[in-house]
Amino acid sequence: MKRSIEKRIKELKSQIERHNRLYHEKDAPKISDSEYDNLVLELKKWEAEYPELASSTSPTKKVGGKARADFDKITHSVPMLSLDNAFEKEDVLSFETRALRVIEKTQAPWSYFCEFKMDGLAIELVYHKGQLTKASTRGDGTVGEDITENVRRIACIPQTLQSPLSAEVRGEVFMKISDFQALNRSREKEGDTLFVNPRNAAAGSLRQLDPEITAQRPLSFFAYGTGLPLDINVKSQADLLRKFQSLGIPTNPDTRLCSSTEEVLKFYAETKARREKLPYEIDGVVIKVNEFTFQDLLGTTSNHPRWAVAYKFDAPRATTTLKDIEVQVGRTGILTPVAVLEPVFCGGVTVSSATLHNEEEIARLDLKIGDEVEIIRSGDVIPKVLSVRKEARKNKQLKTFEMPSHCPSCGAKVVLEQGLVGRWCPKSTKCPAQIEGRLIHFASKDALNMEGVGPQWISRFYDDGLLKLPSDFFALTPEKILKFERMGEVLAKKMIQSIQARRQTTLARLIYGLGIPNVGETLAQKIAKQVLNLEGLLRVSQDKLLQIEDVGEIVADSIIQFRNDFDSEIKKLSEILQIQAVKTKSGPWLGKNFVLTGSLSGFTRSEAQRLIEERGGSSQSSVTKTTTVVIAGAEAGSKLKKAQDLGIEIWDEARFIKELS
Ligand code: IVH
């Protein structure tokens, strides 16, 4: 095993180094950024798992390519690092969690500064007493190429600053899309080779041994950071960009100061939507902790700062072979084809299966078993098959897939409903896959939330005959489950305690947990408000169900069908469980949204929230246009400021107490 990993590490290193050379030295990449990221992520993973195989010369320890032989070298006074990448919201949230561990200890207000991630190349400009003295590329992060003479010929980069300050300015040189197109048009006329994209055109134009060639190329520049700050004495990223502006250094005006992750995610979504209309190419959003005191506190790793992350637009992709197509039966009986893949590394994880949704999708993709496929891991965790590489089909044994006519779990003849759910198994009470699926769903986080009772254990209990219906969970005892392999006394006791603790639950959780087809969490809440208790669910008429918002005939029918199938189980659950009465909200603060900020001396945060909710109000975590009142305790920070900016009503603690009474 270790041998083959050693071999793989060697292979990855040489591939990455080759692509580094192609990208950084020849400005002619052969693979996409996301394919490159996959190689690096895989190497990082192996090096983390087998540190003894990681060497200090690994490309994961270096930034970018080596400086080109024909330029003079410049050593950066502070290394030019790269940014850590995020591909999904979860990655951004864990970046925030890590940062907050450090920041929150200080209890001082903080914010995020968001910028576009410009798709060009990083350079450093050194100004001495207001005069541009040196310019360099990033190179390997420590030593870059001296491109001073070339940079002097970029019109938008000032030779002289508005004040005679010394500074090391970092930023991105890029080419606008219209300039790139015009450049390629004229190159075509001249019979010159065309640039693949604006970034390569920018890099190729800047790294010319003859500066006069650079002079003829339409290059642009935005500054976003410093090396040694020297005379630049500011406290935050926002101030830094303002300072650059005042010195005549171009910066991107499209930035946003954010006081919460929600705002950051909003900026990301808005930017992503605008991306195609922008005059230049960007490949993501850079999220930076705004305050320099916190940036210093967070520091850097050997390759990237801990105070910033690049949230990329393009989800990671990878190419692999489709080994088979399996059909899974879900808890509602729907048959879903799933791609069984040759395991492939994609955006930080090994992927061995992908969803194919339904048979129409397979036909649309013209997918055959044995095909080479491109997969993508976007927002959600389940990877998707994006396309088939038809050009790789030659001389391959391919097999056409057909959906089964009988349920792979129970053998019942499947029902085919065109345009609705596709194929499904009608034996809801008898089909093992559906029974097991419902049990797993019942215990899951958003349903009964039986902590520590995960799918693997449930499957084993089910196979053993201990579980068949949700009510069976409550008949389990430590003695009954102790016989299973890897189950110890402590674990058995804990598991049973966690199950028993869920005898008390809410009606909405239970309705959702039953797994009625077409009834999600939100709808379960609405149904709970209408039926009020489990008896109510057993009695409610079709007409009453139809009065509920979002309940149409299909949903009403599926509720009634489910109720008929599981009548005795629902009755049994109503005897076992203590269901909290459904509270209907009322009170003087009905419809008002509150945000708590700073610390209150007389209440804990949760007490204050409870008091608000008892009066019919809701509490929110961040200040938005929908906020009605901000309750500001001592040392309230950015939320208070935002409330003032938005003109939202603000109560201090004394006012809160007065209003409570
Ligand atoms: S901040 C410590 N801000 O992304 C690195 N970088 O992988 C600080 N980039 O080398 C960089 N737009 O070439 C920063 N608004 C932005 C950026 C940006 C593009 C590039 C830059 C850097 C690479 C990081």
mmCIF file with all atom_site columns, N, CA and C in Angstrom, residues 493-539:
data_model
loop_
_atom_site.group_PDB
_atom_site.id
_atom_site.type_symbol
_atom_site.label_atom_id
_atom_site.label_alt_id
_atom_site.label_comp_id
_atom_site.label_asym_id
_atom_site.label_entity_id
_atom_site.label_seq_id
_atom_site.pdbx_PDB_ins_code
_atom_site.Cartn_x
_atom_site.Cartn_y
_atom_site.Cartn_z
_atom_site.occupancy
_atom_site.B_iso_or_equiv
_atom_site.pdbx_formal_charge
_atom_site.auth_seq_id
_atom_site.auth_comp_id
_atom_site.auth_asym_id
_atom_site.auth_atom_id
_atom_site.pdbx_PDB_model_num
ATOM 1   N N  . LYS A 1 493 ? -25.254 2.019  26.094 1.00 0.00 ? 493 LYS A N  1
ATOM 2   C CA . LYS A 1 493 ? -26.030 2.807  27.058 1.00 0.00 ? 493 LYS A CA 1
ATOM 3   C C  . LYS A 1 493 ? -26.311 4.208  26.513 1.00 0.00 ? 493 LYS A C  1
ATOM 4   N N  . LYS A 1 494 ? -25.255 4.773  25.934 1.00 0.00 ? 494 LYS A N  1
ATOM 5   C CA . LYS A 1 494 ? -25.377 6.131  25.390 1.00 0.00 ? 494 LYS A CA 1
ATOM 6   C C  . LYS A 1 494 ? -26.414 6.188  24.266 1.00 0.00 ? 494 LYS A C  1
ATOM 7   N N  . MET A 1 495 ? -26.354 5.171  23.410 1.00 0.00 ? 495 MET A N  1
ATOM 8   C CA . MET A 1 495 ? -27.265 5.141  22.267 1.00 0.00 ? 495 MET A CA 1
ATOM 9   C C  . MET A 1 495 ? -28.718 5.046  22.738 1.00 0.00 ? 495 MET A C  1
ATOM 10  N N  . ILE A 1 496 ? -28.949 4.178  23.709 1.00 0.00 ? 496 ILE A N  1
ATOM 11  C CA . ILE A 1 496 ? -30.323 4.006  24.191 1.00 0.00 ? 496 ILE A CA 1
ATOM 12  C C  . ILE A 1 496 ? -30.797 5.281  24.897 1.00 0.00 ? 496 ILE A C  1
ATOM 13  N N  . GLN A 1 497 ? -29.886 5.904  25.643 1.00 0.00 ? 497 GLN A N  1
ATOM 14  C CA . GLN A 1 497 ? -30.264 7.170  26.304 1.00 0.00 ? 497 GLN A CA 1
ATOM 15  C C  . GLN A 1 497 ? -30.661 8.200  25.259 1.00 0.00 ? 497 GLN A C  1
ATOM 16  N N  . SER A 1 498 ? -29.859 8.241  24.176 1.00 0.00 ? 498 SER A N  1
ATOM 17  C CA . SER A 1 498 ? -30.147 9.269  23.174 1.00 0.00 ? 498 SER A CA 1
ATOM 18  C C  . SER A 1 498 ? -31.471 8.989  22.465 1.00 0.00 ? 498 SER A C  1
ATOM 19  N N  . ILE A 1 499 ? -31.825 7.704  22.332 1.00 0.00 ? 499 ILE A N  1
ATOM 20  C CA . ILE A 1 499 ? -33.130 7.363  21.737 1.00 0.00 ? 499 ILE A CA 1
ATOM 21  C C  . ILE A 1 499 ? -34.257 7.735  22.712 1.00 0.00 ? 499 ILE A C  1
ATOM 22  N N  . GLN A 1 500 ? -34.075 7.337  23.969 1.00 0.00 ? 500 GLN A N  1
ATOM 23  C CA . GLN A 1 500 ? -35.140 7.594  24.942 1.00 0.00 ? 500 GLN A CA 1
ATOM 24  C C  . GLN A 1 500 ? -35.386 9.095  25.140 1.00 0.00 ? 500 GLN A C  1
ATOM 25  N N  . ALA A 1 501 ? -34.304 9.875  25.028 1.00 0.00 ? 501 ALA A N  1
ATOM 26  C CA . ALA A 1 501 ? -34.456 11.327 25.198 1.00 0.00 ? 501 ALA A CA 1
ATOM 27  C C  . ALA A 1 501 ? -35.388 11.914 24.143 1.00 0.00 ? 501 ALA A C  1
ATOM 28  N N  . ARG A 1 502 ? -35.551 11.188 23.025 1.00 0.00 ? 502 ARG A N  1
ATOM 29  C CA . ARG A 1 502 ? -36.392 11.711 21.952 1.00 0.00 ? 502 ARG A CA 1
ATOM 30  C C  . ARG A 1 502 ? -37.861 11.308 22.071 1.00 0.00 ? 502 ARG A C  1
ATOM 31  N N  . ARG A 1 503 ? -38.200 10.683 23.204 1.00 0.00 ? 503 ARG A N  1
ATOM 32  C CA . ARG A 1 503 ? -39.632 10.437 23.427 1.00 0.00 ? 503 ARG A CA 1
ATOM 33  C C  . ARG A 1 503 ? -40.353 11.778 23.473 1.00 0.00 ? 503 ARG A C  1
ATOM 34  N N  . GLN A 1 504 ? -39.636 12.773 23.946 1.00 0.00 ? 504 GLN A N  1
ATOM 35  C CA . GLN A 1 504 ? -40.213 14.126 23.925 1.00 0.00 ? 504 GLN A CA 1
ATOM 36  C C  . GLN A 1 504 ? -39.811 14.783 22.619 1.00 0.00 ? 504 GLN A C  1
ATOM 37  N N  . THR A 1 505 ? -40.768 15.128 21.833 1.00 0.00 ? 505 THR A N  1
ATOM 38  C CA . THR A 1 505 ? -40.427 15.748 20.554 1.00 0.00 ? 505 THR A CA 1
ATOM 39  C C  . THR A 1 505 ? -41.552 16.699 20.141 1.00 0.00 ? 505 THR A C  1
ATOM 40  N N  . THR A 1 506 ? -41.390 17.278 18.971 1.00 0.00 ? 506 THR A N  1
ATOM 41  C CA . THR A 1 506 ? -42.465 18.168 18.501 1.00 0.00 ? 506 THR A CA 1
ATOM 42  C C  . THR A 1 506 ? -43.264 17.452 17.419 1.00 0.00 ? 506 THR A C  1
ATOM 43  N N  . LEU A 1 507 ? -44.466 17.893 17.217 1.00 0.00 ? 507 LEU A N  1
ATOM 44  C CA . LEU A 1 507 ? -45.310 17.256 16.209 1.00 0.00 ? 507 LEU A CA 1
ATOM 45  C C  . LEU A 1 507 ? -44.709 17.441 14.809 1.00 0.00 ? 507 LEU A C  1
ATOM 46  N N  . ALA A 1 508 ? -44.125 18.620 14.579 1.00 0.00 ? 508 ALA A N  1
ATOM 47  C CA . ALA A 1 508 ? -43.562 18.893 13.250 1.00 0.00 ? 508 ALA A CA 1
ATOM 48  C C  . ALA A 1 508 ? -42.413 17.929 12.947 1.00 0.00 ? 508 ALA A C  1
ATOM 49  N N  . ARG A 1 509 ? -41.531 17.712 13.932 1.00 0.00 ? 509 ARG A N  1
ATOM 50  C CA . ARG A 1 509 ? -40.419 16.774 13.728 1.00 0.00 ? 509 ARG A CA 1
ATOM 51  C C  . ARG A 1 509 ? -40.945 15.371 13.445 1.00 0.00 ? 509 ARG A C  1
ATOM 52  N N  . LEU A 1 510 ? -41.971 15.006 14.176 1.00 0.00 ? 510 LEU A N  1
ATOM 53  C CA . LEU A 1 510 ? -42.507 13.660 14.005 1.00 0.00 ? 510 LEU A CA 1
ATOM 54  C C  . LEU A 1 510 ? -43.140 13.498 12.625 1.00 0.00 ? 510 LEU A C  1
ATOM 55  N N  . ILE A 1 511 ? -43.940 14.465 12.211 1.00 0.00 ? 511 ILE A N  1
ATOM 56  C CA . ILE A 1 511 ? -44.588 14.358 10.889 1.00 0.00 ? 511 ILE A CA 1
ATOM 57  C C  . ILE A 1 511 ? -43.519 14.280 9.799  1.00 0.00 ? 511 ILE A C  1
ATOM 58  N N  . TYR A 1 512 ? -42.489 15.113 9.944  1.00 0.00 ? 512 TYR A N  1
ATOM 59  C CA . TYR A 1 512 ? -41.396 15.057 8.966  1.00 0.00 ? 512 TYR A CA 1
ATOM 60  C C  . TYR A 1 512 ? -40.698 13.702 9.052  1.00 0.00 ? 512 TYR A C  1
ATOM 61  N N  . GLY A 1 513 ? -40.459 13.244 10.296 1.00 0.00 ? 513 GLY A N  1
ATOM 62  C CA . GLY A 1 513 ? -39.719 12.006 10.519 1.00 0.00 ? 513 GLY A CA 1
ATOM 63  C C  . GLY A 1 513 ? -40.430 10.762 10.006 1.00 0.00 ? 513 GLY A C  1
ATOM 64  N N  . LEU A 1 514 ? -41.751 10.807 9.895  1.00 0.00 ? 514 LEU A N  1
ATOM 65  C CA . LEU A 1 514 ? -42.481 9.642  9.391  1.00 0.00 ? 514 LEU A CA 1
ATOM 66  C C  . LEU A 1 514 ? -42.062 9.319  7.953  1.00 0.00 ? 514 LEU A C  1
ATOM 67  N N  . GLY A 1 515 ? -41.638 10.350 7.237  1.00 0.00 ? 515 GLY A N  1
ATOM 68  C CA . GLY A 1 515 ? -41.175 10.118 5.872  1.00 0.00 ? 515 GLY A CA 1
ATOM 69  C C  . GLY A 1 515 ? -42.316 10.010 4.875  1.00 0.00 ? 515 GLY A C  1
ATOM 70  N N  . ILE A 1 516 ? -43.348 10.807 5.060  1.00 0.00 ? 516 ILE A N  1
ATOM 71  C CA . ILE A 1 516 ? -44.473 10.806 4.108  1.00 0.00 ? 516 ILE A CA 1
ATOM 72  C C  . ILE A 1 516 ? -43.962 11.360 2.773  1.00 0.00 ? 516 ILE A C  1
ATOM 73  N N  . PRO A 1 517 ? -44.195 10.651 1.665  1.00 0.00 ? 517 PRO A N  1
ATOM 74  C CA . PRO A 1 517 ? -43.718 11.165 0.383  1.00 0.00 ? 517 PRO A CA 1
ATOM 75  C C  . PRO A 1 517 ? -44.225 12.593 0.144  1.00 0.00 ? 517 PRO A C  1
ATOM 76  N N  . ASN A 1 518 ? -43.393 13.445 -0.367 1.00 0.00 ? 518 ASN A N  1
ATOM 77  C CA . ASN A 1 518 ? -43.702 14.848 -0.703 1.00 0.00 ? 518 ASN A CA 1
ATOM 78  C C  . ASN A 1 518 ? -43.846 15.774 0.501  1.00 0.00 ? 518 ASN A C  1
ATOM 79  N N  . VAL A 1 519 ? -43.571 15.302 1.702  1.00 0.00 ? 519 VAL A N  1
ATOM 80  C CA . VAL A 1 519 ? -43.690 16.181 2.870  1.00 0.00 ? 519 VAL A CA 1
ATOM 81  C C  . VAL A 1 519 ? -42.301 16.475 3.443  1.00 0.00 ? 519 VAL A C  1
ATOM 82  N N  . GLY A 1 520 ? -41.814 17.683 3.177  1.00 0.00 ? 520 GLY A N  1
ATOM 83  C CA . GLY A 1 520 ? -40.511 18.106 3.690  1.00 0.00 ? 520 GLY A CA 1
ATOM 84  C C  . GLY A 1 520 ? -40.677 18.789 5.036  1.00 0.00 ? 520 GLY A C  1
ATOM 85  N N  . GLU A 1 521 ? -39.569 19.373 5.521  1.00 0.00 ? 521 GLU A N  1
ATOM 86  C CA . GLU A 1 521 ? -39.575 19.958 6.856  1.00 0.00 ? 521 GLU A CA 1
ATOM 87  C C  . GLU A 1 521 ? -40.561 21.120 7.019  1.00 0.00 ? 521 GLU A C  1
ATOM 88  N N  . THR A 1 522 ? -40.549 22.022 6.041  1.00 0.00 ? 522 THR A N  1
ATOM 89  C CA . THR A 1 522 ? -41.399 23.211 6.155  1.00 0.00 ? 522 THR A CA 1
ATOM 90  C C  . THR A 1 522 ? -42.869 22.833 6.092  1.00 0.00 ? 522 THR A C  1
ATOM 91  N N  . LEU A 1 523 ? -43.161 21.927 5.172  1.00 0.00 ? 523 LEU A N  1
ATOM 92  C CA . LEU A 1 523 ? -44.551 21.508 5.045  1.00 0.00 ? 523 LEU A CA 1
ATOM 93  C C  . LEU A 1 523 ? -44.998 20.785 6.318  1.00 0.00 ? 523 LEU A C  1
ATOM 94  N N  . ALA A 1 524 ? -44.111 19.994 6.908  1.00 0.00 ? 524 ALA A N  1
ATOM 95  C CA . ALA A 1 524 ? -44.444 19.274 8.141  1.00 0.00 ? 524 ALA A CA 1
ATOM 96  C C  . ALA A 1 524 ? -44.850 20.276 9.227  1.00 0.00 ? 524 ALA A C  1
ATOM 97  N N  . GLN A 1 525 ? -44.161 21.419 9.268  1.00 0.00 ? 525 GLN A N  1
ATOM 98  C CA . GLN A 1 525 ? -44.502 22.435 10.275 1.00 0.00 ? 525 GLN A CA 1
ATOM 99  C C  . GLN A 1 525 ? -45.902 22.989 10.030 1.00 0.00 ? 525 GLN A C  1
ATOM 100 N N  . LYS A 1 526 ? -46.208 23.221 8.753  1.00 0.00 ? 526 LYS A N  1
ATOM 101 C CA . LYS A 1 526 ? -47.529 23.776 8.433  1.00 0.00 ? 526 LYS A CA 1
ATOM 102 C C  . LYS A 1 526 ? -48.627 22.770 8.748  1.00 0.00 ? 526 LYS A C  1
ATOM 103 N N  . ILE A 1 527 ? -48.353 21.491 8.439  1.00 0.00 ? 527 ILE A N  1
ATOM 104 C CA . ILE A 1 527 ? -49.355 20.458 8.720  1.00 0.00 ? 527 ILE A CA 1
ATOM 105 C C  . ILE A 1 527 ? -49.561 20.358 10.233 1.00 0.00 ? 527 ILE A C  1
ATOM 106 N N  . ALA A 1 528 ? -48.448 20.417 10.998 1.00 0.00 ? 528 ALA A N  1
ATOM 107 C CA . ALA A 1 528 ? -48.546 20.309 12.463 1.00 0.00 ? 528 ALA A CA 1
ATOM 108 C C  . ALA A 1 528 ? -49.451 21.400 13.010 1.00 0.00 ? 528 ALA A C  1
ATOM 109 N N  . LYS A 1 529 ? -49.318 22.615 12.465 1.00 0.00 ? 529 LYS A N  1
ATOM 110 C CA . LYS A 1 529 ? -50.145 23.732 12.944 1.00 0.00 ? 529 LYS A CA 1
ATOM 111 C C  . LYS A 1 529 ? -51.625 23.488 12.653 1.00 0.00 ? 529 LYS A C  1
ATOM 112 N N  . GLN A 1 530 ? -51.883 22.788 11.555 1.00 0.00 ? 530 GLN A N  1
ATOM 113 C CA . GLN A 1 530 ? -53.277 22.538 11.187 1.00 0.00 ? 530 GLN A CA 1
ATOM 114 C C  . GLN A 1 530 ? -53.876 21.392 12.006 1.00 0.00 ? 530 GLN A C  1
ATOM 115 N N  . VAL A 1 531 ? -53.115 20.265 12.162 1.00 0.00 ? 531 VAL A N  1
ATOM 116 C CA . VAL A 1 531 ? -53.718 19.082 12.786 1.00 0.00 ? 531 VAL A CA 1
ATOM 117 C C  . VAL A 1 531 ? -53.549 19.047 14.314 1.00 0.00 ? 531 VAL A C  1
ATOM 118 N N  . LEU A 1 532 ? -52.603 19.824 14.829 1.00 0.00 ? 532 LEU A N  1
ATOM 119 C CA . LEU A 1 532 ? -52.342 20.010 16.263 1.00 0.00 ? 532 LEU A CA 1
ATOM 120 C C  . LEU A 1 532 ? -51.821 18.794 17.056 1.00 0.00 ? 532 LEU A C  1
ATOM 121 N N  . ASN A 1 533 ? -52.246 17.577 16.724 1.00 0.00 ? 533 ASN A N  1
ATOM 122 C CA . ASN A 1 533 ? -51.674 16.394 17.387 1.00 0.00 ? 533 ASN A CA 1
ATOM 123 C C  . ASN A 1 533 ? -51.789 15.182 16.462 1.00 0.00 ? 533 ASN A C  1
ATOM 124 N N  . LEU A 1 534 ? -51.246 14.035 16.928 1.00 0.00 ? 534 LEU A N  1
ATOM 125 C CA . LEU A 1 534 ? -51.234 12.859 16.045 1.00 0.00 ? 534 LEU A CA 1
ATOM 126 C C  . LEU A 1 534 ? -52.640 12.342 15.751 1.00 0.00 ? 534 LEU A C  1
ATOM 127 N N  . GLU A 1 535 ? -53.534 12.459 16.736 1.00 0.00 ? 535 GLU A N  1
ATOM 128 C CA . GLU A 1 535 ? -54.939 12.082 16.498 1.00 0.00 ? 535 GLU A CA 1
ATOM 129 C C  . GLU A 1 535 ? -55.466 12.903 15.332 1.00 0.00 ? 535 GLU A C  1
ATOM 130 N N  . GLY A 1 536 ? -55.133 14.173 15.391 1.00 0.00 ? 536 GLY A N  1
ATOM 131 C CA . GLY A 1 536 ? -55.562 15.097 14.343 1.00 0.00 ? 536 GLY A CA 1
ATOM 132 C C  . GLY A 1 536 ? -55.072 14.632 12.977 1.00 0.00 ? 536 GLY A C  1
ATOM 133 N N  . LEU A 1 537 ? -53.831 14.146 12.941 1.00 0.00 ? 537 LEU A N  1
ATOM 134 C CA . LEU A 1 537 ? -53.271 13.673 11.661 1.00 0.00 ? 537 LEU A CA 1
ATOM 135 C C  . LEU A 1 537 ? -54.068 12.459 11.174 1.00 0.00 ? 537 LEU A C  1
ATOM 136 N N  . LEU A 1 538 ? -54.510 11.623 12.123 1.00 0.00 ? 538 LEU A N  1
ATOM 137 C CA . LEU A 1 538 ? -55.270 10.424 11.739 1.00 0.00 ? 538 LEU A CA 1
ATOM 138 C C  . LEU A 1 538 ? -56.674 10.771 11.251 1.00 0.00 ? 538 LEU A C  1
ATOM 139 N N  . ARG A 1 539 ? -57.190 11.909 11.744 1.00 0.00 ? 539 ARG A N  1
ATOM 140 C CA . ARG A 1 539 ? -58.582 12.257 11.419 1.00 0.00 ? 539 ARG A CA 1
ATOM 141 C C  . ARG A 1 539 ? -58.735 13.276 10.300 1.00 0.00 ? 539 ARG A C  1
#
